[in-house]
PDB file of C-alpha atoms in Angstrom:
ATOM      1  CA  MET A   1       5.595  -7.112  -3.513  1.00  0.00           C
ATOM      2  CA  ALA A   2       5.198  -3.462  -1.922  1.00  0.00           C
ATOM      3  CA  GLU A   3       8.403  -4.026  -0.245  1.00  0.00           C
ATOM      4  CA  ALA A   4      10.534  -4.999  -3.575  1.00  0.00           C
ATOM      5  CA  ALA A   5       8.737  -1.761  -5.338  1.00  0.00           C
ATOM      6  CA  ASP A   6       9.816   0.475  -2.384  1.00  0.00           C
ATOM      7  CA  ARG A   7      13.247  -0.559  -2.257  1.00  0.00           C
ATOM      8  CA  GLY A   8      13.705  -0.134  -6.203  1.00  0.00           C
ATOM      9  CA  PRO A   9      16.018  -1.789  -8.715  1.00  0.00           C
ATOM     10  CA  GLY A  10      18.487  -4.046  -7.057  1.00  0.00           C
ATOM     11  CA  PRO A  11      22.430  -3.396  -7.731  1.00  0.00           C
ATOM     12  CA  GLY A  12      22.157  -4.471 -11.225  1.00  0.00           C
ATOM     13  CA  PRO A  13      25.012  -6.225 -13.062  1.00  0.00           C
ATOM     14  CA  ALA A  14      28.790  -5.679 -12.233  1.00  0.00           C
ATOM     15  CA  PRO A  15      30.467  -3.092 -14.494  1.00  0.00           C
ATOM     16  CA  GLY A  16      31.486  -4.610 -17.978  1.00  0.00           C
ATOM     17  CA  ALA A  17      29.638  -7.597 -17.388  1.00  0.00           C
ATOM     18  CA  ASP A  18      26.729  -8.596 -20.155  1.00  0.00           C
ATOM     19  CA  PRO A  19      23.187  -8.332 -18.373  1.00  0.00           C
ATOM     20  CA  GLU A  20      20.842 -11.234 -18.895  1.00  0.00           C
ATOM     21  CA  PRO A  21      17.785 -10.647 -21.224  1.00  0.00           C
ATOM     22  CA  ASP A  22      14.830 -10.110 -19.530  1.00  0.00           C
ATOM     23  CA  PRO A  23      12.663 -13.119 -20.711  1.00  0.00           C
ATOM     24  CA  CYS A  24       9.557 -10.379 -20.143  1.00  0.00           C
ATOM     25  CA  PRO A  25      10.744  -7.059 -20.967  1.00  0.00           C
ATOM     26  CA  ALA A  26       8.856  -3.752 -19.951  1.00  0.00           C
ATOM     27  CA  PRO A  27       7.450  -1.426 -22.197  1.00  0.00           C
ATOM     28  CA  GLU A  28      10.359   1.061 -23.312  1.00  0.00           C
ATOM     29  CA  SER A  29       7.988   3.911 -22.171  1.00  0.00           C
ATOM     30  CA  HIS A  30       7.418   2.460 -18.623  1.00  0.00           C
ATOM     31  CA  GLU A  31       7.596   4.712 -15.797  1.00  0.00           C
ATOM     32  CA  GLY A  32       6.808   4.881 -12.278  1.00  0.00           C
ATOM     33  CA  PRO A  33       5.477   1.525 -10.358  1.00  0.00           C
ATOM     34  CA  LEU A  34       4.807  -1.836 -12.062  1.00  0.00           C
ATOM     35  CA  THR A  35       1.779  -2.697 -13.716  1.00  0.00           C
ATOM     36  CA  ILE A  36       0.865  -5.248 -11.196  1.00  0.00           C
ATOM     37  CA  TYR A  37       2.112  -3.390  -8.193  1.00  0.00           C
ATOM     38  CA  LEU A  38      -0.936  -0.781  -9.372  1.00  0.00           C
ATOM     39  CA  VAL A  39      -3.621  -3.610 -10.051  1.00  0.00           C
ATOM     40  CA  LYS A  40      -2.526  -5.392  -6.596  1.00  0.00           C
ATOM     41  CA  GLN A  41      -2.927  -1.725  -5.060  1.00  0.00           C
ATOM     42  CA  LEU A  42      -6.470  -1.672  -6.809  1.00  0.00           C
ATOM     43  CA  GLU A  43      -7.723  -5.037  -5.571  1.00  0.00           C
ATOM     44  CA  LEU A  44      -6.636  -4.013  -2.161  1.00  0.00           C
ATOM     45  CA  ALA A  45      -8.658  -0.713  -1.861  1.00  0.00           C
ATOM     46  CA  ILE A  46     -11.343  -2.383  -3.723  1.00  0.00           C
ATOM     47  CA  ARG A  47     -11.186  -5.418  -1.115  1.00  0.00           C
ATOM     48  CA  SER A  48     -11.305  -2.992   1.990  1.00  0.00           C
ATOM     49  CA  PHE A  49     -14.168  -1.053   0.565  1.00  0.00           C
ATOM     50  CA  MET A  50     -16.282  -3.913  -0.386  1.00  0.00           C
ATOM     51  CA  ASP A  51     -15.671  -5.578   2.862  1.00  0.00           C
ATOM     52  CA  GLU A  52     -16.801  -1.978   4.385  1.00  0.00           C
ATOM     53  CA  ALA A  53     -19.984  -2.067   1.732  1.00  0.00           C
ATOM     54  CA  LEU A  54     -21.245  -5.909   2.623  1.00  0.00           C
ATOM     55  CA  ARG A  55     -20.327  -5.841   6.576  1.00  0.00           C
ATOM     56  CA  PRO A  56     -24.080  -4.622   6.818  1.00  0.00           C
ATOM     57  CA  PHE A  57     -24.969  -7.553   5.268  1.00  0.00           C
ATOM     58  CA  GLY A  58     -22.814  -9.898   6.997  1.00  0.00           C
ATOM     59  CA  LEU A  59     -20.369 -10.861   4.399  1.00  0.00           C
ATOM     60  CA  THR A  60     -17.048 -10.827   3.775  1.00  0.00           C
ATOM     61  CA  THR A  61     -15.777 -10.179   0.200  1.00  0.00           C
ATOM     62  CA  PHE A  62     -14.787 -13.650   0.075  1.00  0.00           C
ATOM     63  CA  GLN A  63     -18.302 -14.796   0.611  1.00  0.00           C
ATOM     64  CA  TYR A  64     -19.860 -12.269  -1.776  1.00  0.00           C
ATOM     65  CA  THR A  65     -17.380 -13.706  -4.265  1.00  0.00           C
ATOM     66  CA  ALA A  66     -18.442 -17.303  -3.811  1.00  0.00           C
ATOM     67  CA  LEU A  67     -22.422 -16.336  -4.075  1.00  0.00           C
ATOM     68  CA  THR A  68     -21.960 -14.347  -7.280  1.00  0.00           C
ATOM     69  CA  VAL A  69     -19.886 -17.342  -9.052  1.00  0.00           C
ATOM     70  CA  LEU A  70     -22.542 -19.667  -7.829  1.00  0.00           C
ATOM     71  CA  GLN A  71     -24.968 -17.213  -8.817  1.00  0.00           C
ATOM     72  CA  HIS A  72     -23.579 -17.109 -12.673  1.00  0.00           C
ATOM     73  CA  ARG A  73     -22.149 -20.526 -12.638  1.00  0.00           C
ATOM     74  CA  GLY A  74     -25.032 -22.458 -11.193  1.00  0.00           C
ATOM     75  CA  THR A  75     -24.124 -25.633  -9.305  1.00  0.00           C
ATOM     76  CA  LEU A  76     -20.335 -26.065  -8.756  1.00  0.00           C
ATOM     77  CA  SER A  77     -17.952 -28.220  -6.348  1.00  0.00           C
ATOM     78  CA  SER A  78     -15.907 -26.742  -3.474  1.00  0.00           C
ATOM     79  CA  ALA A  79     -13.004 -27.323  -5.759  1.00  0.00           C
ATOM     80  CA  GLN A  80     -14.283 -25.410  -8.717  1.00  0.00           C
ATOM     81  CA  LEU A  81     -15.661 -23.117  -6.483  1.00  0.00           C
ATOM     82  CA  ALA A  82     -12.243 -22.245  -5.100  1.00  0.00           C
ATOM     83  CA  ARG A  83     -10.469 -21.694  -8.494  1.00  0.00           C
ATOM     84  CA  ARG A  84     -13.211 -19.829  -9.755  1.00  0.00           C
ATOM     85  CA  SER A  85     -12.953 -17.256  -6.511  1.00  0.00           C
ATOM     86  CA  PHE A  86      -9.385 -17.204  -6.429  1.00  0.00           C
ATOM     87  CA  VAL A  87      -8.949 -18.695  -3.607  1.00  0.00           C
ATOM     88  CA  ARG A  88      -7.438 -22.071  -2.077  1.00  0.00           C
ATOM     89  CA  PRO A  89      -9.398 -25.233  -1.313  1.00  0.00           C
ATOM     90  CA  GLN A  90      -8.816 -24.840   2.351  1.00  0.00           C
ATOM     91  CA  THR A  91     -10.612 -21.308   2.574  1.00  0.00           C
ATOM     92  CA  MET A  92     -13.571 -22.330   0.445  1.00  0.00           C
ATOM     93  CA  HIS A  93     -14.191 -25.219   2.461  1.00  0.00           C
ATOM     94  CA  GLU A  94     -14.899 -22.330   5.528  1.00  0.00           C
ATOM     95  CA  ILE A  95     -16.508 -20.254   3.295  1.00  0.00           C
ATOM     96  CA  VAL A  96     -18.899 -22.889   2.043  1.00  0.00           C
ATOM     97  CA  ARG A  97     -19.554 -24.246   5.521  1.00  0.00           C
ATOM     98  CA  SER A  98     -20.401 -20.915   6.775  1.00  0.00           C
ATOM     99  CA  LEU A  99     -22.664 -19.898   3.793  1.00  0.00           C
ATOM    100  CA  GLU A 100     -24.444 -23.236   4.281  1.00  0.00           C
ATOM    101  CA  GLU A 101     -24.881 -22.701   7.901  1.00  0.00           C
ATOM    102  CA  ARG A 102     -26.846 -19.462   7.356  1.00  0.00           C
ATOM    103  CA  GLY A 103     -28.937 -21.416   4.931  1.00  0.00           C
ATOM    104  CA  LEU A 104     -27.488 -19.117   1.637  1.00  0.00           C
ATOM    105  CA  ILE A 105     -26.520 -22.086  -0.086  1.00  0.00           C
ATOM    106  CA  GLU A 106     -26.938 -25.598  -0.222  1.00  0.00           C
ATOM    107  CA  ARG A 107     -25.278 -28.790  -0.965  1.00  0.00           C
ATOM    108  CA  ALA A 108     -25.907 -32.060  -2.453  1.00  0.00           C
ATOM    109  CA  HIS A 109     -23.985 -35.138  -3.939  1.00  0.00           C
ATOM    110  CA  ALA A 110     -23.137 -34.776  -7.551  1.00  0.00           C
ATOM    111  CA  PRO A 111     -25.109 -36.477  -9.783  1.00  0.00           C
ATOM    112  CA  GLY A 112     -23.221 -39.608 -10.977  1.00  0.00           C
ATOM    113  CA  ASN A 113     -20.208 -38.995  -8.407  1.00  0.00           C
ATOM    114  CA  ARG A 114     -21.712 -39.534  -4.858  1.00  0.00           C
ATOM    115  CA  ARG A 115     -17.969 -38.147  -3.597  1.00  0.00           C
ATOM    116  CA  THR A 116     -18.459 -35.198  -4.794  1.00  0.00           C
ATOM    117  CA  MET A 117     -20.900 -32.480  -3.073  1.00  0.00           C
ATOM    118  CA  GLU A 118     -21.912 -29.689  -5.015  1.00  0.00           C
ATOM    119  CA  ALA A 119     -23.546 -25.527  -4.033  1.00  0.00           C
ATOM    120  CA  ARG A 120     -25.848 -24.007  -5.143  1.00  0.00           C
ATOM    121  CA  LEU A 121     -27.563 -20.703  -4.324  1.00  0.00           C
ATOM    122  CA  THR A 122     -30.586 -20.864  -2.323  1.00  0.00           C
ATOM    123  CA  ARG A 123     -33.788 -18.373  -2.578  1.00  0.00           C
ATOM    124  CA  ALA A 124     -32.019 -16.707   1.147  1.00  0.00           C
ATOM    125  CA  GLY A 125     -28.652 -16.512  -1.104  1.00  0.00           C
ATOM    126  CA  LYS A 126     -30.248 -15.082  -4.002  1.00  0.00           C
ATOM    127  CA  GLU A 127     -32.182 -12.454  -1.953  1.00  0.00           C
ATOM    128  CA  LEU A 128     -29.283 -11.622  -0.370  1.00  0.00           C
ATOM    129  CA  LEU A 129     -27.179 -11.115  -2.981  1.00  0.00           C
ATOM    130  CA  ALA A 130     -30.196  -8.442  -4.507  1.00  0.00           C
ATOM    131  CA  ALA A 131     -29.993  -6.895  -1.372  1.00  0.00           C
ATOM    132  CA  CYS A 132     -26.032  -6.250  -1.625  1.00  0.00           C
ATOM    133  CA  ALA A 133     -26.531  -4.826  -5.552  1.00  0.00           C
ATOM    134  CA  PRO A 134     -26.731  -1.401  -4.849  1.00  0.00           C
ATOM    135  CA  ALA A 135     -23.910  -1.065  -2.159  1.00  0.00           C
ATOM    136  CA  VAL A 136     -21.758  -3.047  -4.870  1.00  0.00           C
ATOM    137  CA  GLN A 137     -22.923  -0.803  -7.766  1.00  0.00           C
ATOM    138  CA  LYS A 138     -21.870   2.467  -5.862  1.00  0.00           C
ATOM    139  CA  LEU A 139     -18.751   1.072  -5.224  1.00  0.00           C
ATOM    140  CA  GLU A 140     -18.318   0.332  -9.433  1.00  0.00           C
ATOM    141  CA  ASP A 141     -19.704   3.745  -9.941  1.00  0.00           C
ATOM    142  CA  ARG A 142     -17.142   4.893  -7.400  1.00  0.00           C
ATOM    143  CA  LEU A 143     -14.109   3.407  -8.813  1.00  0.00           C
ATOM    144  CA  LEU A 144     -15.102   4.638 -12.470  1.00  0.00           C
ATOM    145  CA  HIS A 145     -16.348   8.134 -11.382  1.00  0.00           C
ATOM    146  CA  GLY A 146     -14.736  10.831 -13.599  1.00  0.00           C
ATOM    147  CA  MET A 147     -13.295   8.381 -16.322  1.00  0.00           C
ATOM    148  CA  PRO A 148     -14.657   9.290 -19.510  1.00  0.00           C
ATOM    149  CA  GLU A 149     -16.882   6.046 -20.935  1.00  0.00           C
ATOM    150  CA  LYS A 150     -14.537   5.177 -23.913  1.00  0.00           C
ATOM    151  CA  ARG A 151     -11.926   5.040 -20.989  1.00  0.00           C
ATOM    152  CA  ARG A 152     -14.037   2.796 -18.706  1.00  0.00           C
ATOM    153  CA  SER A 153     -14.411   0.404 -21.813  1.00  0.00           C
ATOM    154  CA  ALA A 154     -10.388   0.688 -22.467  1.00  0.00           C
ATOM    155  CA  PHE A 155      -9.725   0.096 -18.935  1.00  0.00           C
ATOM    156  CA  ARG A 156     -12.098  -2.853 -18.587  1.00  0.00           C
ATOM    157  CA  GLN A 157     -10.634  -4.507 -21.827  1.00  0.00           C
ATOM    158  CA  GLY A 158      -7.424  -3.560 -20.452  1.00  0.00           C
ATOM    159  CA  LEU A 159      -8.197  -5.745 -17.245  1.00  0.00           C
ATOM    160  CA  GLU A 160      -9.712  -8.365 -19.416  1.00  0.00           C
ATOM    161  CA  ASP A 161      -6.726  -8.740 -21.740  1.00  0.00           C
ATOM    162  CA  GLY A 162      -4.356  -8.786 -18.676  1.00  0.00           C
ATOM    163  CA  LEU A 163      -6.429 -11.981 -17.594  1.00  0.00           C
ATOM    164  CA  VAL A 164      -6.617 -13.679 -20.098  1.00  0.00           C
ATOM    165  CA  SER A 165      -2.723 -13.230 -20.965  1.00  0.00           C
ATOM    166  CA  LEU A 166      -2.341 -14.560 -17.940  1.00  0.00           C
ATOM    167  CA  THR A 167      -4.638 -17.427 -17.109  1.00  0.00           C
ATOM    168  CA  GLY A 168      -5.707 -18.072 -20.279  1.00  0.00           C
ATOM    169  CA  ARG A 169      -9.122 -17.870 -19.572  1.00  0.00           C
ATOM    170  CA  HIS A 170     -11.722 -15.431 -20.707  1.00  0.00           C
ATOM    171  CA  HIS A 171     -14.036 -14.047 -17.970  1.00  0.00           C
ATOM    172  CA  GLY A 172     -17.292 -14.888 -17.730  1.00  0.00           C
TER     173      GLY A 172
END
C-alpha cells in the first residue's frame, strides 16, 4: 500500500477517453494521502509502540489482543478468537499454544461439542493484563495528547464508524 501511495496516480485514461466511474469516489475535498493509508500508518506505529511497552511483560501485541478479547468476551474457540483479534486461524493457533504454555489461558472442550476447544483466561492471565494496563494506558494517553476532548470523541467516533462501514459490526 505504501508503494502505491508513494507512486501517486497511474497514467489514467487516454486523452479523449471516457473514464470509468469510480465505485467509491473520494470526497471532493480529499487532499493528501488516502485515509486508509493514514490508518495503516497509525496501526503500524501503535503496534511498534505496543510491542515495546509489552516486552517487559513477555507479550506481543497479538498476544495482548487475544488476552483482552478473552477478558471482554469470556470463553471463545480459537477460530472465534482469530476473527475478533483480526489474525489468521493459523496465527491464532500459535498464539493460543504459547499463552496456554505460559498458563495465561486454559482450554477445555466446548459444552455439547467435544471437537471444539474453547479458551478462557486464567487467574495468571487476568493478573498479567492488570499489570500491563498502566503501560497500555500510557500509550493511549500519548496517542491522544494535545487533542482537545471534543476532537478525541470525534476521532473515536470516526474510527468506529469506519469499522462499522467495512465490517458491519459495532465495536464491543
